[in-house]
């Protein structure tokens, strides 16, 4: 292990010249930061996603491209319009425009990923220049040479051995004299075609780079001073957590704490890389350390909320005393690379939850999947549901944290909640339930009052 630190700056952290300058301060104050992964500027990926949709008119397309151009030029102007950067930016905008006009875009995941990659390409171009203007020897490195993935456009799987090999040969040599500025979120497949790791994937990119370079610290710089007991946007009572374990933080990320992409901690856990989460607006305020072993193991650590859940109930009259039904259902879901979160079963039916985020270029349940399931069972799809996860320790059985479950504060708090489905027992670190999206924020707020006040 060395002292190498990989720092990731999210969309709000690189939103404009002032925000980027605060990130530059952080880098200039810490010689260990040798690799910097940036997100697209805040809002840019959402605009790019909109551009991929089939109902975008030529006028709207032009407006969206102009919005991106304005954001980039605002930074370029503050950088005093260096000619080489202006040329590079114009080239990127020209490529982006031609892709946006491609009639095959709305139906091609490959073209969609290519288009989505421009946000990170532009922000890294600007940020490397800003660092150079601050006297830092910074290079803008195209991470697609290193971040090798499979062909699963929109949700590409990293190819770890290849990433390691490419990082050794292409990235490591750059580190001796420079700060490497590179892109989160994007990668490339074996053919060199651009792929993406899924929305919010820059955190995961930074963790994969940290792993490949055997870094000792991964810093995630965002717009809040660390990981909080719940999303601070949901309740003012949320408070930062100084230290959490990998397990707890991974559960939080999996169940919707947007602060970290769900896969971020996997590479960090594999190599025991310490992860710091803090605010680039207020770096001196400290943040959260995610570590292997924490000082405390409280029963309740945090509450996560994930909106846009689908509850899929499949029912087969043949399931009574039959075998293989579960395998068949899960086989179809696996074949279509659909990941299931919560599951409950009865004798003749299975209910399972699927994440169906908006603002992505794909939708989780296609007609093909539904008709494959309908060929042998009844299928019911419920929407407008949210998943609430209470994260902590020893949550697998309520008697471990309270002798009388009926007097337990968590169960008491759930008493008044409209619970559509509940899962407890599989993991010591979570208790999850589904509730209507309309009431979910209020549910989180009242649960937070009960569990953390
Ligand atoms: P970035 O662009 O830096 O990646 P994100 O918007 O993806 O930032 O993530 C930061 C946001 O995550 C915060 O602004 C906050 O609203 C949200 N969030 C959700 N859950 C939590 C939590 N438990 N602690 C802190 N922030 C959270
Ligand atoms: N820019 C990408 C997104 O908005 C990736 C990221 O920000 O992490 O999803
Ligand atoms: Mg994020």
Short mmCIF file of C-alpha atoms and ligand atoms in Angstrom, two decimals:
data_model
loop_
_atom_site.label_atom_id
_atom_site.label_comp_id
_atom_site.label_asym_id
_atom_site.label_seq_id
_atom_site.Cartn_x
_atom_site.Cartn_y
_atom_site.Cartn_z
CA UNK A 1 0.00 0.00 0.00
CA UNK A 2 1.07 3.55 -0.72
CA UNK A 3 -0.51 6.84 0.30
CA UNK A 4 -2.14 7.25 -3.06
CA UNK A 5 -5.53 8.94 -2.85
CA UNK A 6 -8.14 8.87 -5.56
CA UNK A 7 -10.61 11.76 -5.31
CA UNK A 8 -13.99 11.85 -7.00
CA UNK A 9 -15.87 15.11 -7.44
CA UNK A 10 -19.59 14.86 -8.16
CA UNK A 11 -21.80 16.96 -10.41
CA UNK A 12 -22.48 19.81 -8.00
CA UNK A 13 -18.80 19.94 -7.05
CA UNK A 14 -17.85 20.67 -10.67
CA UNK A 15 -21.00 22.63 -11.57
CA UNK A 16 -19.21 25.86 -12.45
CA UNK A 17 -15.87 27.62 -12.23
CA UNK A 18 -16.31 28.61 -8.58
CA UNK A 19 -17.24 25.07 -7.57
CA UNK A 20 -14.33 23.62 -9.56
CA UNK A 21 -11.99 26.09 -7.85
CA UNK A 22 -13.01 24.75 -4.45
CA UNK A 23 -12.14 21.25 -5.69
CA UNK A 24 -8.78 22.56 -6.89
CA UNK A 25 -8.13 23.91 -3.35
CA UNK A 26 -8.72 20.43 -1.95
CA UNK A 27 -6.29 18.91 -4.46
CA UNK A 28 -3.62 21.57 -3.94
CA UNK A 29 -3.72 20.98 -0.19
CA UNK A 30 -3.24 17.22 -0.41
CA UNK A 31 -0.17 15.92 -2.27
CA UNK A 32 -1.51 12.36 -1.99
CA UNK A 33 -4.34 13.07 -4.42
CA UNK A 34 -2.85 11.89 -7.71
CA UNK A 35 -6.00 10.80 -9.53
CA UNK A 36 -9.17 12.83 -9.83
CA UNK A 37 -12.36 11.38 -11.31
CA UNK A 38 -15.04 13.88 -12.19
CA UNK A 39 -18.74 13.61 -12.94
CA UNK A 40 -20.50 15.61 -15.59
CA UNK A 41 -21.53 19.05 -14.40
CA UNK A 42 -24.74 18.97 -12.42
CA UNK A 43 -27.76 18.63 -14.73
CA UNK A 44 -25.81 17.77 -17.87
CA UNK A 45 -26.42 14.01 -17.82
CA UNK A 46 -30.14 14.63 -17.33
CA UNK A 47 -30.14 16.82 -20.43
CA UNK A 48 -28.26 14.14 -22.36
CA UNK A 49 -30.78 11.50 -21.24
CA UNK A 50 -33.60 13.71 -22.51
CA UNK A 51 -31.81 14.00 -25.85
CA UNK A 52 -31.91 10.21 -26.25
CA UNK A 53 -35.71 10.05 -26.01
CA UNK A 54 -37.85 9.44 -29.08
CA UNK A 55 -40.30 12.31 -28.54
CA UNK A 56 -37.67 15.08 -28.64
CA UNK A 57 -38.46 17.54 -31.43
CA UNK A 58 -35.76 19.26 -33.48
CA UNK A 59 -36.49 22.53 -31.64
CA UNK A 60 -36.23 20.98 -28.21
CA UNK A 61 -33.04 19.20 -29.25
CA UNK A 62 -31.49 22.50 -30.23
CA UNK A 63 -32.57 24.10 -26.94
CA UNK A 64 -31.05 21.23 -24.94
CA UNK A 65 -27.76 21.38 -26.82
CA UNK A 66 -27.69 25.15 -26.32
CA UNK A 67 -28.17 24.64 -22.58
CA UNK A 68 -25.14 22.34 -22.48
CA UNK A 69 -23.10 24.75 -24.60
CA UNK A 70 -24.00 27.63 -22.23
CA UNK A 71 -22.91 25.68 -19.17
CA UNK A 72 -19.58 24.79 -20.78
CA UNK A 73 -18.96 28.26 -22.14
CA UNK A 74 -19.64 29.80 -18.73
CA UNK A 75 -16.64 27.84 -17.44
CA UNK A 76 -14.56 28.40 -20.55
CA UNK A 77 -15.05 32.15 -20.22
CA UNK A 78 -13.93 32.07 -16.60
CA UNK A 79 -10.87 30.16 -17.80
CA UNK A 80 -10.24 33.04 -20.26
CA UNK A 81 -11.04 30.92 -23.30
CA UNK A 82 -7.72 29.12 -23.92
CA UNK A 83 -7.67 28.33 -27.65
CA UNK A 84 -6.76 24.63 -27.37
CA UNK A 85 -9.57 23.99 -24.86
CA UNK A 86 -12.04 25.92 -26.97
CA UNK A 87 -11.15 23.80 -30.01
CA UNK A 88 -11.41 20.58 -27.99
CA UNK A 89 -14.79 21.70 -26.58
CA UNK A 90 -16.12 22.61 -30.02
CA UNK A 91 -15.08 19.17 -31.30
CA UNK A 92 -16.95 17.49 -28.45
CA UNK A 93 -20.05 19.64 -29.03
CA UNK A 94 -19.98 18.84 -32.74
CA UNK A 95 -19.75 15.09 -32.06
CA UNK A 96 -22.50 15.35 -29.45
CA UNK A 97 -24.77 17.20 -31.88
CA UNK A 98 -24.27 14.71 -34.64
CA UNK A 99 -25.05 11.82 -32.28
CA UNK A 100 -28.13 13.63 -30.96
CA UNK A 101 -29.39 13.96 -34.54
CA UNK A 102 -28.83 10.30 -35.37
CA UNK A 103 -32.30 8.79 -36.04
CA UNK A 104 -31.19 5.48 -34.52
CA UNK A 105 -30.38 7.07 -31.16
CA UNK A 106 -33.72 6.40 -29.40
CA UNK A 107 -33.51 2.68 -30.15
CA UNK A 108 -29.79 2.05 -29.71
CA UNK A 109 -28.35 1.56 -26.24
CA UNK A 110 -24.89 1.77 -27.77
CA UNK A 111 -25.53 5.23 -29.23
CA UNK A 112 -27.20 6.34 -26.00
CA UNK A 113 -24.12 5.44 -23.97
CA UNK A 114 -21.91 7.22 -26.49
CA UNK A 115 -24.03 10.35 -26.08
CA UNK A 116 -24.19 10.15 -22.27
CA UNK A 117 -20.39 10.08 -22.10
CA UNK A 118 -20.04 13.67 -23.28
CA UNK A 119 -20.89 15.21 -19.90
CA UNK A 120 -17.86 13.65 -18.24
CA UNK A 121 -15.66 14.26 -21.28
CA UNK A 122 -16.41 17.99 -21.12
CA UNK A 123 -16.12 18.43 -17.35
CA UNK A 124 -12.74 16.63 -17.24
CA UNK A 125 -11.46 18.79 -20.10
CA UNK A 126 -12.39 21.95 -18.16
CA UNK A 127 -11.21 20.77 -14.78
CA UNK A 128 -7.77 19.68 -15.99
CA UNK A 129 -7.32 23.13 -17.54
CA UNK A 130 -8.45 24.86 -14.34
CA UNK A 131 -5.85 22.87 -12.38
CA UNK A 132 -3.14 23.78 -14.89
CA UNK A 133 -4.06 27.45 -14.48
CA UNK A 134 -3.54 26.93 -10.74
CA UNK A 135 0.01 25.72 -11.44
CA UNK A 136 -0.71 22.00 -11.08
CA UNK A 137 0.77 19.70 -13.71
CA UNK A 138 -2.53 18.09 -14.68
CA UNK A 139 -3.33 15.79 -17.58
CA UNK A 140 -6.77 14.93 -18.91
CA UNK A 141 -6.77 11.15 -19.26
CA UNK A 142 -9.39 9.25 -21.28
CA UNK A 143 -10.48 6.57 -18.81
CA UNK A 144 -12.07 4.49 -21.57
CA UNK A 145 -8.60 3.08 -22.24
CA UNK A 146 -8.56 1.63 -18.71
CA UNK A 147 -12.19 1.16 -17.64
CA UNK A 148 -12.84 -1.97 -19.69
CA UNK A 149 -16.34 -3.38 -19.43
CA UNK A 150 -18.66 -5.92 -20.97
CA UNK A 151 -21.20 -5.02 -23.67
CA UNK A 152 -24.09 -4.35 -21.33
CA UNK A 153 -24.65 -0.76 -22.43
CA UNK A 154 -26.26 1.52 -19.81
CA UNK A 155 -25.27 -0.82 -16.98
CA UNK A 156 -21.89 -2.16 -18.04
CA UNK A 157 -19.99 -4.62 -15.87
CA UNK A 158 -16.33 -3.76 -15.26
CA UNK A 159 -13.75 -6.35 -16.32
CA UNK A 160 -11.47 -6.26 -13.31
CA UNK A 161 -8.42 -8.10 -14.62
CA UNK A 162 -8.32 -5.98 -17.76
CA UNK A 163 -8.81 -2.77 -15.79
CA UNK A 164 -5.92 -3.70 -13.53
CA UNK A 165 -3.69 -4.49 -16.50
CA UNK A 166 -4.57 -1.28 -18.35
CA UNK A 167 -4.15 0.80 -15.19
CA UNK A 168 -0.67 -0.66 -14.68
CA UNK A 169 0.48 0.04 -18.19
CA UNK A 170 -1.31 3.28 -19.07
CA UNK A 171 -2.36 5.08 -15.90
CA UNK A 172 0.41 4.35 -13.40
CA UNK A 173 3.20 5.86 -15.53
CA UNK A 174 1.24 9.16 -15.59
CA UNK A 175 1.17 9.43 -11.82
CA UNK A 176 4.82 10.25 -11.15
CA UNK A 177 4.78 13.85 -12.32
CA UNK A 178 1.13 14.73 -12.79
CA UNK A 179 -2.28 14.85 -11.28
CA UNK A 180 -4.42 12.72 -13.56
CA UNK A 181 -7.88 14.13 -14.20
CA UNK A 182 -10.23 11.59 -15.65
CA UNK A 183 -13.88 10.74 -16.16
CA UNK A 184 -16.19 8.84 -13.89
CA UNK A 185 -19.16 6.87 -15.23
CA UNK A 186 -17.75 5.93 -18.65
CA UNK A 187 -15.81 2.96 -19.97
CA UNK A 188 -15.42 0.94 -23.13
CA UNK A 189 -16.03 -2.61 -24.27
CA UNK A 190 -13.61 -4.94 -26.04
CA UNK A 191 -14.33 -3.23 -29.37
CA UNK A 192 -13.50 0.16 -27.87
CA UNK A 193 -17.15 1.30 -27.98
CA UNK A 194 -18.20 3.63 -25.18
CA UNK A 195 -20.19 2.12 -22.30
CA UNK A 196 -21.52 3.57 -19.04
CA UNK A 197 -21.72 2.10 -15.55
CA UNK A 198 -25.26 3.29 -14.78
CA UNK A 199 -26.56 6.59 -13.36
CA UNK A 200 -24.49 7.89 -10.47
CA UNK A 201 -21.69 5.58 -11.61
CA UNK A 202 -18.79 7.99 -11.11
CA UNK A 203 -18.44 6.90 -7.48
CA UNK A 204 -18.05 3.31 -8.69
CA UNK A 205 -15.52 4.37 -11.35
CA UNK A 206 -13.40 6.10 -8.74
CA UNK A 207 -13.51 3.03 -6.49
CA UNK A 208 -12.49 0.76 -9.38
CA UNK A 209 -9.60 3.06 -10.25
CA UNK A 210 -8.54 3.15 -6.58
CA UNK A 211 -8.61 -0.64 -6.51
CA UNK A 212 -6.62 -1.02 -9.74
CA UNK A 213 -3.97 1.42 -8.52
CA UNK A 214 -3.89 -0.09 -5.02
CA UNK A 215 -4.67 3.31 -3.51
CA UNK A 216 -5.04 3.62 0.23
CA UNK A 217 -7.79 6.23 0.31
CA UNK A 218 -10.81 6.98 -1.84
CA UNK A 219 -12.40 10.38 -1.35
CA UNK A 220 -15.94 11.05 -2.52
CA UNK A 221 -16.51 14.80 -2.60
CA UNK A 222 -20.13 15.83 -2.93
CA UNK A 223 -22.60 18.47 -1.67
CA UNK A 224 -23.18 17.21 1.88
CA UNK A 225 -20.76 16.85 4.78
CA UNK A 226 -20.74 13.06 4.76
CA UNK A 227 -23.21 10.23 5.08
CA UNK A 228 -26.19 11.24 7.22
CA UNK A 229 -28.66 9.24 9.29
CA UNK A 230 -31.00 9.79 6.35
CA UNK A 231 -31.09 11.99 3.27
CA UNK A 232 -30.84 15.52 4.73
CA UNK A 233 -33.36 16.60 2.10
CA UNK A 234 -35.99 14.46 3.83
CA UNK A 235 -35.65 15.81 7.35
CA UNK A 236 -33.77 18.60 9.08
CA UNK A 237 -33.15 16.19 11.94
CA UNK A 238 -30.74 14.10 9.80
CA UNK A 239 -27.21 14.27 11.16
CA UNK A 240 -23.83 13.24 9.79
CA UNK A 241 -22.35 9.91 10.85
CA UNK A 242 -18.60 10.21 11.58
CA UNK A 243 -17.85 6.53 10.96
CA UNK A 244 -19.76 3.63 9.40
CA UNK A 245 -18.76 0.13 8.44
CA UNK A 246 -18.54 -1.02 4.85
CA UNK A 247 -21.50 -3.33 5.49
CA UNK A 248 -23.73 -0.59 6.81
CA UNK A 249 -22.77 1.92 4.12
CA UNK A 250 -23.17 -0.71 1.37
CA UNK A 251 -26.70 -1.45 2.61
CA UNK A 252 -27.48 2.26 2.65
CA UNK A 253 -26.22 2.68 -0.90
CA UNK A 254 -28.07 -0.41 -2.12
CA UNK A 255 -31.32 0.80 -0.63
CA UNK A 256 -31.26 4.23 -2.13
CA UNK A 257 -28.92 6.52 -0.20
CA UNK A 258 -27.94 8.37 -3.36
CA UNK A 259 -24.81 9.68 -1.71
CA UNK A 260 -22.98 6.56 -2.97
CA UNK A 261 -23.57 4.48 -6.08
CA UNK A 262 -24.59 1.02 -4.78
CA UNK A 263 -21.48 -0.75 -6.12
CA UNK A 264 -18.96 1.82 -4.87
CA UNK A 265 -17.95 -0.03 -1.77
CA UNK A 266 -17.39 -3.39 -3.42
CA UNK A 267 -13.89 -2.58 -4.77
CA UNK A 268 -13.08 -0.66 -1.58
CA UNK A 269 -14.03 -3.67 0.55
CA UNK A 270 -12.01 -6.05 -1.64
CA UNK A 271 -8.84 -4.07 -0.99
CA UNK A 272 -9.72 -2.52 2.37
CA UNK A 273 -9.43 1.00 0.95
CA UNK A 274 -10.59 3.63 3.44
CA UNK A 275 -13.38 5.72 1.99
CA UNK A 276 -14.04 9.32 2.97
CA UNK A 277 -17.23 11.17 2.06
CA UNK A 278 -17.30 14.93 2.46
CA UNK A 279 -18.51 18.21 1.03
CA UNK A 280 -16.35 20.07 -1.48
CA UNK A 281 -18.15 23.23 -0.33
CA UNK A 282 -17.05 22.72 3.26
CA UNK A 283 -14.03 20.39 3.31
CA UNK A 284 -12.95 21.63 6.75
CA UNK A 285 -16.21 20.43 8.30
CA UNK A 286 -15.03 16.83 8.00
CA UNK A 287 -17.25 14.02 6.85
CA UNK A 288 -17.79 10.29 7.11
CA UNK A 289 -15.14 7.58 7.11
CA UNK A 290 -16.30 4.21 5.84
CA UNK A 291 -14.12 1.59 7.42
CA UNK A 292 -13.86 -2.13 7.97
CA UNK A 293 -14.47 -1.99 11.71
CA UNK A 294 -16.27 0.90 13.38
CA UNK A 295 -16.05 1.91 17.04
CA UNK A 296 -19.77 1.40 17.55
CA UNK A 297 -22.39 -1.00 16.22
CA UNK A 298 -25.72 0.63 17.02
CA UNK A 299 -28.97 -1.21 16.27
CA UNK A 300 -30.15 1.73 14.15
CA UNK A 301 -27.64 3.53 11.97
CA UNK A 302 -29.63 5.13 9.17
CA UNK A 303 -32.78 5.10 7.07
CA UNK A 304 -32.65 4.95 3.29
CA UNK A 305 -35.42 5.68 0.82
CA UNK A 306 -35.60 4.44 -2.73
CA UNK A 307 -38.41 5.67 -4.92
CA UNK A 308 -39.56 4.23 -8.26
CA UNK A 309 -40.07 0.66 -7.14
CA UNK A 310 -42.09 -1.91 -9.02
CA UNK A 311 -43.78 -4.69 -7.10
CA UNK A 312 -44.12 -7.71 -9.34
CA UNK A 313 -46.38 -10.50 -8.13
CA UNK A 314 -46.33 -13.75 -10.05
CA UNK A 315 -48.82 -16.43 -9.24
CA UNK A 316 -49.07 -19.98 -10.44
CA UNK A 317 -51.87 -22.36 -9.56
CA UNK A 318 -49.40 -25.13 -10.29
CA UNK A 319 -47.04 -24.00 -7.56
CA UNK A 320 -48.81 -25.99 -4.88
CA UNK A 321 -46.35 -28.77 -4.04
CA UNK A 322 -44.61 -28.12 -7.31
CA UNK A 323 -40.89 -27.59 -7.75
CA UNK A 324 -38.96 -25.31 -10.06
CA UNK A 325 -41.38 -22.36 -10.21
CA UNK A 326 -39.05 -19.96 -8.38
CA UNK A 327 -36.14 -21.11 -10.51
CA UNK A 328 -38.10 -20.50 -13.70
CA UNK A 329 -39.16 -16.98 -12.68
CA UNK A 330 -35.68 -16.01 -11.54
CA UNK A 331 -34.18 -17.63 -14.64
CA UNK A 332 -36.19 -15.27 -16.85
CA UNK A 333 -35.23 -12.26 -14.75
CA UNK A 334 -31.56 -13.27 -14.81
CA UNK A 335 -31.64 -13.81 -18.55
CA UNK A 336 -32.76 -10.18 -18.93
CA UNK A 337 -30.23 -8.98 -16.35
CA UNK A 338 -32.98 -7.77 -14.01
CA UNK A 339 -31.87 -7.46 -10.44
CA UNK A 340 -34.36 -8.27 -7.68
CA UNK A 341 -34.21 -6.59 -4.29
CA UNK A 342 -36.92 -7.77 -1.91
CA UNK A 343 -38.68 -11.11 -2.18
CA UNK A 344 -41.55 -12.68 -0.29
CA UNK A 345 -43.18 -15.95 -1.20
CA UNK A 346 -46.33 -17.85 -0.38
CA UNK A 347 -47.32 -21.32 -1.47
CA UNK A 348 -48.55 -20.21 -4.88
CA UNK A 349 -47.07 -16.79 -5.46
CA UNK A 350 -43.92 -14.71 -5.30
CA UNK A 351 -43.80 -10.96 -4.78
CA UNK A 352 -40.61 -9.19 -5.66
CA UNK A 353 -39.40 -5.64 -6.00
CA UNK A 354 -37.52 -4.18 -8.92
CA UNK A 355 -35.79 -0.86 -9.11
CA UNK A 356 -37.17 1.23 -11.98
CA UNK A 357 -35.34 4.55 -11.82
CA UNK A 358 -36.45 7.43 -13.98
CA UNK A 359 -33.80 9.46 -15.79
CA UNK A 360 -32.16 6.43 -17.33
CA UNK A 361 -32.09 5.32 -20.94
CA UNK A 362 -33.61 1.93 -20.12
CA UNK A 363 -36.75 0.62 -18.41
CA UNK A 364 -36.60 -2.42 -16.16
CA UNK A 365 -39.66 -4.39 -17.29
CA UNK A 366 -39.86 -4.84 -21.03
CA UNK A 367 -42.81 -6.39 -22.86
CA UNK A 368 -40.56 -9.35 -23.67
CA UNK A 369 -39.97 -10.10 -19.98
CA UNK A 370 -43.64 -9.69 -19.14
CA UNK A 371 -44.79 -12.02 -21.89
CA UNK A 372 -42.17 -14.61 -20.93
CA UNK A 373 -43.57 -14.58 -17.39
CA UNK A 374 -47.19 -14.50 -18.53
CA UNK A 375 -46.65 -17.65 -20.57
CA UNK A 376 -46.76 -19.73 -17.38
CA UNK A 377 -48.21 -17.59 -14.59
CA UNK A 378 -50.44 -14.65 -13.69
CA UNK A 379 -48.53 -11.42 -13.43
CA UNK A 380 -49.45 -8.30 -11.49
CA UNK A 381 -47.41 -5.10 -11.66
CA UNK A 382 -47.83 -2.38 -9.01
CA UNK A 383 -46.11 0.99 -9.26
CA UNK A 384 -45.84 4.24 -7.29
CA UNK A 385 -44.16 2.42 -4.44
CA UNK A 386 -41.05 3.28 -2.47
CA UNK A 387 -38.69 1.12 -0.52
CA UNK A 388 -37.76 2.25 2.97
CA UNK A 389 -34.79 0.50 4.59
CA UNK A 390 -33.83 0.76 8.22
CA UNK A 391 -30.09 0.07 8.35
CA UNK A 392 -28.26 -1.05 11.43
CA UNK A 393 -26.98 -4.10 13.25
CA UNK A 394 -28.66 -7.26 14.56
CA UNK A 395 -31.84 -6.36 12.72
CA UNK A 396 -32.42 -9.91 11.50
CA UNK A 397 -34.50 -10.86 14.51
CA UNK A 398 -36.24 -8.33 16.67
CA UNK A 399 -35.67 -10.18 19.96
CA UNK A 400 -31.94 -9.48 19.64
CA UNK A 401 -32.45 -5.78 20.03
CA UNK A 402 -35.60 -5.88 22.13
CA UNK A 403 -36.92 -8.73 24.23
CA UNK A 404 -40.53 -7.87 23.50
CA UNK A 405 -41.06 -7.12 19.81
CA UNK A 406 -44.42 -5.52 20.56
CA UNK A 407 -42.69 -2.93 22.71
CA UNK A 408 -39.89 -2.39 20.26
CA UNK A 409 -39.80 1.19 19.01
CA UNK A 410 -39.26 0.25 15.38
CA UNK A 411 -42.28 -2.04 15.26
CA UNK A 412 -44.32 0.49 17.16
CA UNK A 413 -43.39 3.15 14.65
CA UNK A 414 -44.40 0.87 11.78
CA UNK A 415 -47.79 0.40 13.35
CA UNK A 416 -49.15 3.53 11.70
CA UNK A 417 -47.45 3.02 8.32
CA UNK A 418 -49.20 1.76 5.18
CA UNK A 419 -46.88 -1.21 4.59
CA UNK A 420 -47.42 -3.06 1.29
CA UNK A 421 -44.61 -5.61 1.83
CA UNK A 422 -41.98 -6.18 4.49
CA UNK A 423 -38.69 -8.10 4.59
CA UNK A 424 -36.78 -8.96 7.70
CA UNK A 425 -34.43 -11.78 8.52
CA UNK A 426 -32.10 -12.21 5.56
CA UNK A 427 -29.59 -9.60 6.62
CA UNK A 428 -28.54 -8.44 10.09
CA UNK A 429 -28.09 -4.98 8.61
CA UNK A 430 -31.51 -4.12 7.23
CA UNK A 431 -35.23 -4.25 7.65
CA UNK A 432 -37.04 -3.12 4.52
CA UNK A 433 -40.60 -2.36 3.58
CA UNK A 434 -42.58 -0.97 0.68
CA UNK A 435 -44.92 1.92 1.13
CA UNK A 436 -46.79 4.21 -1.29
CA UNK A 437 -44.47 6.84 -2.73
CA UNK A 438 -46.82 9.68 -1.75
CA UNK A 439 -46.42 8.98 1.93
CA UNK A 440 -42.82 7.67 1.89
CA UNK A 441 -40.99 10.93 2.79
CA UNK A 442 -43.32 11.47 5.77
CA UNK A 443 -42.78 7.85 6.84
CA UNK A 444 -39.01 8.34 6.79
CA UNK A 445 -39.31 11.55 8.76
CA UNK A 446 -41.43 10.02 11.48
CA UNK A 447 -39.31 6.86 11.66
CA UNK A 448 -36.24 9.07 11.98
CA UNK A 449 -37.83 10.91 14.90
CA UNK A 450 -38.57 7.66 16.66
CA UNK A 451 -35.24 5.93 16.01
CA UNK A 452 -32.75 8.79 16.27
CA UNK A 453 -34.17 11.37 18.66
P1 LIG B 1 -22.88 13.82 -6.51
O1 LIG B 1 -23.34 14.56 -7.70
O2 LIG B 1 -21.81 14.52 -5.75
O3 LIG B 1 -22.54 12.40 -6.81
P2 LIG B 1 -25.44 13.00 -5.47
O4 LIG B 1 -26.57 13.94 -5.70
O5 LIG B 1 -25.34 11.80 -6.32
O6 LIG B 1 -24.10 13.86 -5.50
O7 LIG B 1 -25.44 12.53 -3.95
C1 LIG B 1 -25.50 13.47 -2.92
C2 LIG B 1 -26.91 13.57 -2.39
O8 LIG B 1 -27.27 12.33 -1.79
C3 LIG B 1 -27.11 14.56 -1.26
O9 LIG B 1 -27.33 15.86 -1.75
C4 LIG B 1 -28.30 14.01 -0.52
O10 LIG B 1 -29.50 14.67 -0.85
C5 LIG B 1 -28.41 12.57 -1.01
N1 LIG B 1 -28.46 11.57 0.07
C6 LIG B 1 -29.30 10.52 0.10
N2 LIG B 1 -29.13 9.82 1.22
C7 LIG B 1 -28.17 10.42 1.94
C8 LIG B 1 -27.57 10.16 3.19
N3 LIG B 1 -27.91 9.12 3.95
N4 LIG B 1 -26.59 11.00 3.61
C9 LIG B 1 -26.22 12.06 2.86
N5 LIG B 1 -26.77 12.36 1.66
C10 LIG B 1 -27.73 11.56 1.19
N1 LIG B 2 -22.97 11.92 -14.69
C1 LIG B 2 -23.50 10.64 -14.34
C2 LIG B 2 -24.91 10.79 -13.78
O1 LIG B 2 -25.40 11.89 -13.64
C3 LIG B 2 -22.62 9.88 -13.39
C4 LIG B 2 -22.41 10.51 -12.04
O2 LIG B 2 -22.65 11.71 -11.87
O3 LIG B 2 -21.96 9.81 -11.12
O4 LIG B 2 -25.53 9.80 -13.52
MG1 LIG B 3 -23.76 10.70 -7.15
#
